[in-house]
PDB file of C-alpha atoms and ligand atoms in Angstrom:
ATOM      1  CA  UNK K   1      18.178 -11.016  -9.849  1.00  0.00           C
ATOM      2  CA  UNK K   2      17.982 -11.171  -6.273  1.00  0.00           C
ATOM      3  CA  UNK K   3      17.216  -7.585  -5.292  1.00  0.00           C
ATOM      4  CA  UNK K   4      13.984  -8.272  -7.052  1.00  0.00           C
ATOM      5  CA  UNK K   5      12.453  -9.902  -4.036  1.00  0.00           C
ATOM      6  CA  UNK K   6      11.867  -6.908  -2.199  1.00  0.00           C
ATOM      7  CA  UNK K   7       8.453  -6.482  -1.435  1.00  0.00           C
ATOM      8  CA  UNK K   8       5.693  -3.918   0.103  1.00  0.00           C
ATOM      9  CA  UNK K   9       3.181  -3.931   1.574  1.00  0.00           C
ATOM     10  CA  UNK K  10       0.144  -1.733  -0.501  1.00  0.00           C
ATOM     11  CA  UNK K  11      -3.519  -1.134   0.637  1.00  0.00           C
ATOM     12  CA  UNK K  12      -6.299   0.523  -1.106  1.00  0.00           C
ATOM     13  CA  UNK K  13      -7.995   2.747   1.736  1.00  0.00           C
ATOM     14  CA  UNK K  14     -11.995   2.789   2.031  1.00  0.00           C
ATOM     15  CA  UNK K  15     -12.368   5.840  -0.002  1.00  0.00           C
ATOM     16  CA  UNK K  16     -10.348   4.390  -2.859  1.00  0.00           C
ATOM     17  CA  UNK K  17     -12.555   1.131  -2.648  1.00  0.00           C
ATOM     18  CA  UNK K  18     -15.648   3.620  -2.498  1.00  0.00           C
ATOM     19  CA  UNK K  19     -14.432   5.600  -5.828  1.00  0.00           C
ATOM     20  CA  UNK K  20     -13.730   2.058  -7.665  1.00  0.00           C
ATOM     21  CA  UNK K  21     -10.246   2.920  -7.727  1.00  0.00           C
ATOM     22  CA  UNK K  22      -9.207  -0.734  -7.421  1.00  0.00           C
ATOM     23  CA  UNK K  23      -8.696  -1.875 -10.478  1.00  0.00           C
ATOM     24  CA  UNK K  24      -6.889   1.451 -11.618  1.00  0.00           C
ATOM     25  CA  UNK K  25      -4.584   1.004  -8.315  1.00  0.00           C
ATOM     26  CA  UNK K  26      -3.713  -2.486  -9.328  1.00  0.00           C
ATOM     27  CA  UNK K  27      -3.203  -1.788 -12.900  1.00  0.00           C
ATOM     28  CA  UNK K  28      -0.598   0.948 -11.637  1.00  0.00           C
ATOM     29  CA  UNK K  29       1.887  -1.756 -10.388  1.00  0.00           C
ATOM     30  CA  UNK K  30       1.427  -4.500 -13.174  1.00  0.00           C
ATOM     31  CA  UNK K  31       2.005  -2.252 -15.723  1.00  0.00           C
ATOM     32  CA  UNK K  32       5.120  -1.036 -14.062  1.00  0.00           C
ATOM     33  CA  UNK K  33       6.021  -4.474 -13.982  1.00  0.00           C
ATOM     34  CA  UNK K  34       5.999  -5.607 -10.043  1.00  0.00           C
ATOM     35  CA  UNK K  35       4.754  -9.052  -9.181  1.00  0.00           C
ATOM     36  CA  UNK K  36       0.958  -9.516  -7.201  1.00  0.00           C
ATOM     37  CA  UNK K  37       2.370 -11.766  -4.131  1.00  0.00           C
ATOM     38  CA  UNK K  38      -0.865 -11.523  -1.863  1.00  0.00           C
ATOM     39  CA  UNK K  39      -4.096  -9.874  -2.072  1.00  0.00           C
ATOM     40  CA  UNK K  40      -7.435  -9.880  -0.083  1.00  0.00           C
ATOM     41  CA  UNK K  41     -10.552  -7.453   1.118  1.00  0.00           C
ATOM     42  CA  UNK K  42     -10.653  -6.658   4.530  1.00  0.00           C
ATOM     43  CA  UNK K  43     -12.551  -4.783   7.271  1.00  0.00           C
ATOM     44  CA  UNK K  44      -9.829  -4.639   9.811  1.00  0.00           C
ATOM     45  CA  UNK K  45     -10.603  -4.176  13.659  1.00  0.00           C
ATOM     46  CA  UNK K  46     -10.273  -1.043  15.481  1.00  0.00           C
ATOM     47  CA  UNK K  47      -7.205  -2.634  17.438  1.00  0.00           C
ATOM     48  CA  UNK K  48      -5.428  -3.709  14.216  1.00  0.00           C
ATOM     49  CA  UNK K  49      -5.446  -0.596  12.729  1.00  0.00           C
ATOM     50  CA  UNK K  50      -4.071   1.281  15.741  1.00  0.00           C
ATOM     51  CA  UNK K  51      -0.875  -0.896  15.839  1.00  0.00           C
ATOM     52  CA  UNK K  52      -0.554  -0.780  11.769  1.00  0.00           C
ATOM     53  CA  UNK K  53      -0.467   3.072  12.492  1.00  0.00           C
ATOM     54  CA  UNK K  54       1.406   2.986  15.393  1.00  0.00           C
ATOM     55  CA  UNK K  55       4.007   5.700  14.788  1.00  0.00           C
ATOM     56  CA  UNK K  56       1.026   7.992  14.487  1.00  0.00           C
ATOM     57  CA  UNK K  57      -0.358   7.712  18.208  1.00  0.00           C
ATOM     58  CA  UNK K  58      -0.962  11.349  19.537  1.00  0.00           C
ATOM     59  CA  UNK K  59      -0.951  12.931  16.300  1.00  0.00           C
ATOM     60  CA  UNK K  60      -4.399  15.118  16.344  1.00  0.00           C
ATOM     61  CA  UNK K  61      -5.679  13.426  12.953  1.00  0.00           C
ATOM     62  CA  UNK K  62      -4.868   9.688  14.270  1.00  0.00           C
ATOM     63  CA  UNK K  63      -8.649   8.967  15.723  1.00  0.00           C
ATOM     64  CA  UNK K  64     -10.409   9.955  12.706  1.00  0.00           C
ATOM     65  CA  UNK K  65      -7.790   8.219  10.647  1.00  0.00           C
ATOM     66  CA  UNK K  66      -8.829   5.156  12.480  1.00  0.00           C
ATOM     67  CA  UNK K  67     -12.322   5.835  12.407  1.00  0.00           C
ATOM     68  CA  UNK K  68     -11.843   6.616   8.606  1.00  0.00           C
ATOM     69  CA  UNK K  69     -10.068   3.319   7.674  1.00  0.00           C
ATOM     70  CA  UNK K  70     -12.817   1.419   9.549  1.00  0.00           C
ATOM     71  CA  UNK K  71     -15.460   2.992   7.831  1.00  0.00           C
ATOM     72  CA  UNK K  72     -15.773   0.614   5.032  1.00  0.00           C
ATOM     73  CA  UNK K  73     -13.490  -2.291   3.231  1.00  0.00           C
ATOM     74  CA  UNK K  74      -9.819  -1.958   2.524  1.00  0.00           C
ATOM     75  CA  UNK K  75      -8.053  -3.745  -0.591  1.00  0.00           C
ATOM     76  CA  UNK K  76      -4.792  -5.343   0.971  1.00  0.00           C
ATOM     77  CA  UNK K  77      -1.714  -6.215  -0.927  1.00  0.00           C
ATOM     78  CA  UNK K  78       1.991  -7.426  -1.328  1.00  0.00           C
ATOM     79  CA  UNK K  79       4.149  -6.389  -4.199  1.00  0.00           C
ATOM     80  CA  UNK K  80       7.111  -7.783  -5.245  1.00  0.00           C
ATOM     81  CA  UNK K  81      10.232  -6.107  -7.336  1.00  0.00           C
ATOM     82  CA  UNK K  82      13.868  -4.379  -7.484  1.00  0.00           C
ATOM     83  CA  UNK K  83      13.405  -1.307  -4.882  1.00  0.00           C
ATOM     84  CA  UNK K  84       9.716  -1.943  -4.863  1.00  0.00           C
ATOM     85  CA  UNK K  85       9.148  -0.093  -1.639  1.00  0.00           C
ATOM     86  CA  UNK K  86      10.737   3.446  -2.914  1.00  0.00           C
ATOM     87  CA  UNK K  87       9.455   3.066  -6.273  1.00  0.00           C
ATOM     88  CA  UNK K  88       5.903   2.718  -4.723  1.00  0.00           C
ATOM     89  CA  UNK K  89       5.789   5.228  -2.697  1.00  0.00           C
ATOM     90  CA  UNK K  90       6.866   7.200  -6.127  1.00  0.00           C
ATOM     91  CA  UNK K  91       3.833   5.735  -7.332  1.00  0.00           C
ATOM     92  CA  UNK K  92       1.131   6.416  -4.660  1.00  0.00           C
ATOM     93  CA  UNK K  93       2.664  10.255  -4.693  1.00  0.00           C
ATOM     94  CA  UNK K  94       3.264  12.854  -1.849  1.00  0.00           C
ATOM     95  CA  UNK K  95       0.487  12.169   1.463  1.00  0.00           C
ATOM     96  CA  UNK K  96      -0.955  15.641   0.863  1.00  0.00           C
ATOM     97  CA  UNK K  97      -2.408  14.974  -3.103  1.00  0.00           C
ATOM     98  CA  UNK K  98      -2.281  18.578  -3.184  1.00  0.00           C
ATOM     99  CA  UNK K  99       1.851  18.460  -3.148  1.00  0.00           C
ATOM    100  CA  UNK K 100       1.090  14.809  -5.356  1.00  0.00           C
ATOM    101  CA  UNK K 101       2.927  14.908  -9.096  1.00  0.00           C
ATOM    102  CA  UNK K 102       0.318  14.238 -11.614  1.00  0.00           C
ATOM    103  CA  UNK K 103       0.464  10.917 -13.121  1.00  0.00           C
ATOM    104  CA  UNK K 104       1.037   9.364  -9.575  1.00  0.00           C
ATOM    105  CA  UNK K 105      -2.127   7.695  -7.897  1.00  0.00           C
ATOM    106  CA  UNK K 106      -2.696  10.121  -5.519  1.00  0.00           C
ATOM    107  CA  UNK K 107      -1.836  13.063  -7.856  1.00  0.00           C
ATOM    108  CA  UNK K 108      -4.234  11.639 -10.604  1.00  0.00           C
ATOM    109  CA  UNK K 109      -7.566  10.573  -8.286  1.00  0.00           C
ATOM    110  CA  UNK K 110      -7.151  13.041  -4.837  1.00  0.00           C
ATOM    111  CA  UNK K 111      -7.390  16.248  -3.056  1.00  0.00           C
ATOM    112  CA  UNK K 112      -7.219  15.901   0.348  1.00  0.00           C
ATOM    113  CA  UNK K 113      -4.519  14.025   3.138  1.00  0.00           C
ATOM    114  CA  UNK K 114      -7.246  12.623   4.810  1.00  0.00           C
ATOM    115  CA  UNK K 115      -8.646  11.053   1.354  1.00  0.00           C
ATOM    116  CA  UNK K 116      -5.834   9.625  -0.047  1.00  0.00           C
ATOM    117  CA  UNK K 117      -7.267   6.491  -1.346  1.00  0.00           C
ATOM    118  CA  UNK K 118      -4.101   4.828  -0.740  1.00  0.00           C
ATOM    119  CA  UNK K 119      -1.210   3.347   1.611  1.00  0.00           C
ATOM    120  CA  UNK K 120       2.118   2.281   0.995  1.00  0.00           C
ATOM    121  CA  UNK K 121       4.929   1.198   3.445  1.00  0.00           C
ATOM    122  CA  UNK K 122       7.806   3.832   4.046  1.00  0.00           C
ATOM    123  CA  UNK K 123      10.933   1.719   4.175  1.00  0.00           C
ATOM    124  CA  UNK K 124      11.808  -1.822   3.461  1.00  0.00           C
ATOM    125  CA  UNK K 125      12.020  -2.099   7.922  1.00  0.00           C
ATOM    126  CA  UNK K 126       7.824  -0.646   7.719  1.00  0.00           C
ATOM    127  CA  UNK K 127       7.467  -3.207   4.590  1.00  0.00           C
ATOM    128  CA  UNK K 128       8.320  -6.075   6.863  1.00  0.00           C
ATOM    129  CA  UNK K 129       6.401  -5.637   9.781  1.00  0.00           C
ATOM    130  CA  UNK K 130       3.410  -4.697   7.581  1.00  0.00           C
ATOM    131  CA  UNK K 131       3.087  -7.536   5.600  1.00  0.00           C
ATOM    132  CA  UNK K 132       3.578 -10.000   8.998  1.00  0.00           C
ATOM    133  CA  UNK K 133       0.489  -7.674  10.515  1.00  0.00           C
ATOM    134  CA  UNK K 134      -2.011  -8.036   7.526  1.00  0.00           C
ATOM    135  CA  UNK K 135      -0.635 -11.783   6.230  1.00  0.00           C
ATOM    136  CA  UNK K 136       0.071 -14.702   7.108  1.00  0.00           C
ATOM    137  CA  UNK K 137       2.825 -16.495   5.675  1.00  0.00           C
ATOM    138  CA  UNK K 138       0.857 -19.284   4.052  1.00  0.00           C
ATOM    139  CA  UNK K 139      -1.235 -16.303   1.563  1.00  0.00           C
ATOM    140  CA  UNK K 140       2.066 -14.954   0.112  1.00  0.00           C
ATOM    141  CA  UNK K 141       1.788 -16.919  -2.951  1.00  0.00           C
ATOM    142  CA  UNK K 142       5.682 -17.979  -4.127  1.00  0.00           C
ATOM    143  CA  UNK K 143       5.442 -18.160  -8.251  1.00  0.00           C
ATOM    144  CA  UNK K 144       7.560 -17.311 -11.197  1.00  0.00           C
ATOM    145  CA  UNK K 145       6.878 -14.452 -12.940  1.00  0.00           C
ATOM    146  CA  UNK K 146       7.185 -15.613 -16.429  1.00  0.00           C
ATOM    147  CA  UNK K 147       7.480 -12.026 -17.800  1.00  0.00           C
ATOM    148  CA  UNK K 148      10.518 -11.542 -15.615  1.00  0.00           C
ATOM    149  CA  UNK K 149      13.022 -12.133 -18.139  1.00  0.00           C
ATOM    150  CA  UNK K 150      11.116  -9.032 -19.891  1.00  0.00           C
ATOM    151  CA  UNK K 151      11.043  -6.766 -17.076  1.00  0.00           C
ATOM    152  CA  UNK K 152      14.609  -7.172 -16.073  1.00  0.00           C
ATOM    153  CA  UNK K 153      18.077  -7.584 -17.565  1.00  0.00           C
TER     154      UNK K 153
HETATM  155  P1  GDP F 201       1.705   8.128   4.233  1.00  0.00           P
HETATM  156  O1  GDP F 201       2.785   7.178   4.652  1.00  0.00           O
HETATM  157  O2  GDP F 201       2.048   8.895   2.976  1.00  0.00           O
HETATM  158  O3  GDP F 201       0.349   7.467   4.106  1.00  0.00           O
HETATM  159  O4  GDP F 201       1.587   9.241   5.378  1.00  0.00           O
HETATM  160  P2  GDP F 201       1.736   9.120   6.972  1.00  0.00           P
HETATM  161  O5  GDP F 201       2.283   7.795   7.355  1.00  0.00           O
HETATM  162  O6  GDP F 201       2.435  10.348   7.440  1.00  0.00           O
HETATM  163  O7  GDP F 201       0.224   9.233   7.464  1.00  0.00           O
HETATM  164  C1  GDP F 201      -0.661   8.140   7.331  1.00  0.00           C
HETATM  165  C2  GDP F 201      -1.981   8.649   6.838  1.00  0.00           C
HETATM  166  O8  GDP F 201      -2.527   9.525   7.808  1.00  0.00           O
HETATM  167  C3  GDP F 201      -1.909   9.490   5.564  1.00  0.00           C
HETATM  168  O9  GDP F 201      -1.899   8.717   4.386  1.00  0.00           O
HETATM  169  C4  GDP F 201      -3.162  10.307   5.669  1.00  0.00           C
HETATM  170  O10 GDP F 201      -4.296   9.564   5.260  1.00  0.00           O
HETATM  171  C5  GDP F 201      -3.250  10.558   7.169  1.00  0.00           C
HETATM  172  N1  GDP F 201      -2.632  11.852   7.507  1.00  0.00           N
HETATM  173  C6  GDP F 201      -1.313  12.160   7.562  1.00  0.00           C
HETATM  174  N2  GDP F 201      -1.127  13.449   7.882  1.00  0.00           N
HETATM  175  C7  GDP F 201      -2.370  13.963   8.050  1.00  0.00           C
HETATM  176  C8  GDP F 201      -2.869  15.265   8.399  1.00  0.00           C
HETATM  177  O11 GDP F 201      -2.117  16.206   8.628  1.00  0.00           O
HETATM  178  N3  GDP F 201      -4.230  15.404   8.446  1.00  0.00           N
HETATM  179  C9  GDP F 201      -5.085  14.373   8.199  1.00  0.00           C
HETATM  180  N4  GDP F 201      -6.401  14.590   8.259  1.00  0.00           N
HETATM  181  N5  GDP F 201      -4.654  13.140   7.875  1.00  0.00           N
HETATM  182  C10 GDP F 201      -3.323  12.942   7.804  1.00  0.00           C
HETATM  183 MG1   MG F 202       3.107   6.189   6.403  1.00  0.00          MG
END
């Protein structure tokens, strides 16, 4: 059961937080059976944000992006599973909602790139350097999930 330790890194944006998409969000990735490792509210720094978006310097959209995610509080989290970084991203949906299957997050509760109430890391590399930018080692909480033996074979 080793592969289940992947893990990735999740944030509910301020618009999501706004909409009281939180629970809903949350609920998303329990049901489907990942594990909660870490999870805090945050109003990031200007500075932060700019290196968690970092590939996105000189894109036209990347100041009001920043300006955007510092506009109000951000739900941060870890999640744990087998291929838990692909599977989210299945989960949040496309970044334009409009291109988002229903039934994903973004599909079900957005319209609009720049409003898409959530993040979620792009590859297991992103994952990593995510969670070491918005963590710190000692609030990644190590437990058993007792429902593993439920959730896998
Ligand atoms: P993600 O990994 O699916 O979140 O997408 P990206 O990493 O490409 O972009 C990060 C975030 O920037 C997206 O979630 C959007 O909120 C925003 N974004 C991306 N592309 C655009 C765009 O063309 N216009 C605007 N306004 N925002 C964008
Ligand atoms: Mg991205």
């Amino acid at each position: 059961m080793s592969d289940t330790v992947e893990r990735t890194f999740i944030a509910i944006k301020p618009d999501g937080v706004q909409r009281g998409l939180v629970a809903k969000i949350i609920a998303v990735f329990e049901q489907r059976g990942y594990k909660l490792v870490a999870i805090k509210m945050v109003c990031p720094s200007r500075e932060h944000l700019e290196v968690h978006y970092d590939d996105l310097r000189g894109k036209p959209f990347f100041q009001g992006l920043i300006e955007f995610m510092k506009s109000g509080p951000i739900v941060a989290m870890v999640w744990e599973g087998l291929d838990v970084v692909r599977q989210g991203r299945k989960l949040l949906g496309a970044t334009n909602p409009l291109e988002s299957e229903p039934g994903t997050i973004r599909g079900n509760f957005a319209i609009d790139t720049g409003r898409n109430v959530c993040h979620g890391s792009d590859s297991v590399k992103s994952a990593k350097r995510e969670i070491a930018h918005w963590f710190n080692n000692d609030e990644l909480c190590d437990y058993t999930l007792e429902l593993k033996k439920s959730i896998y074979e």
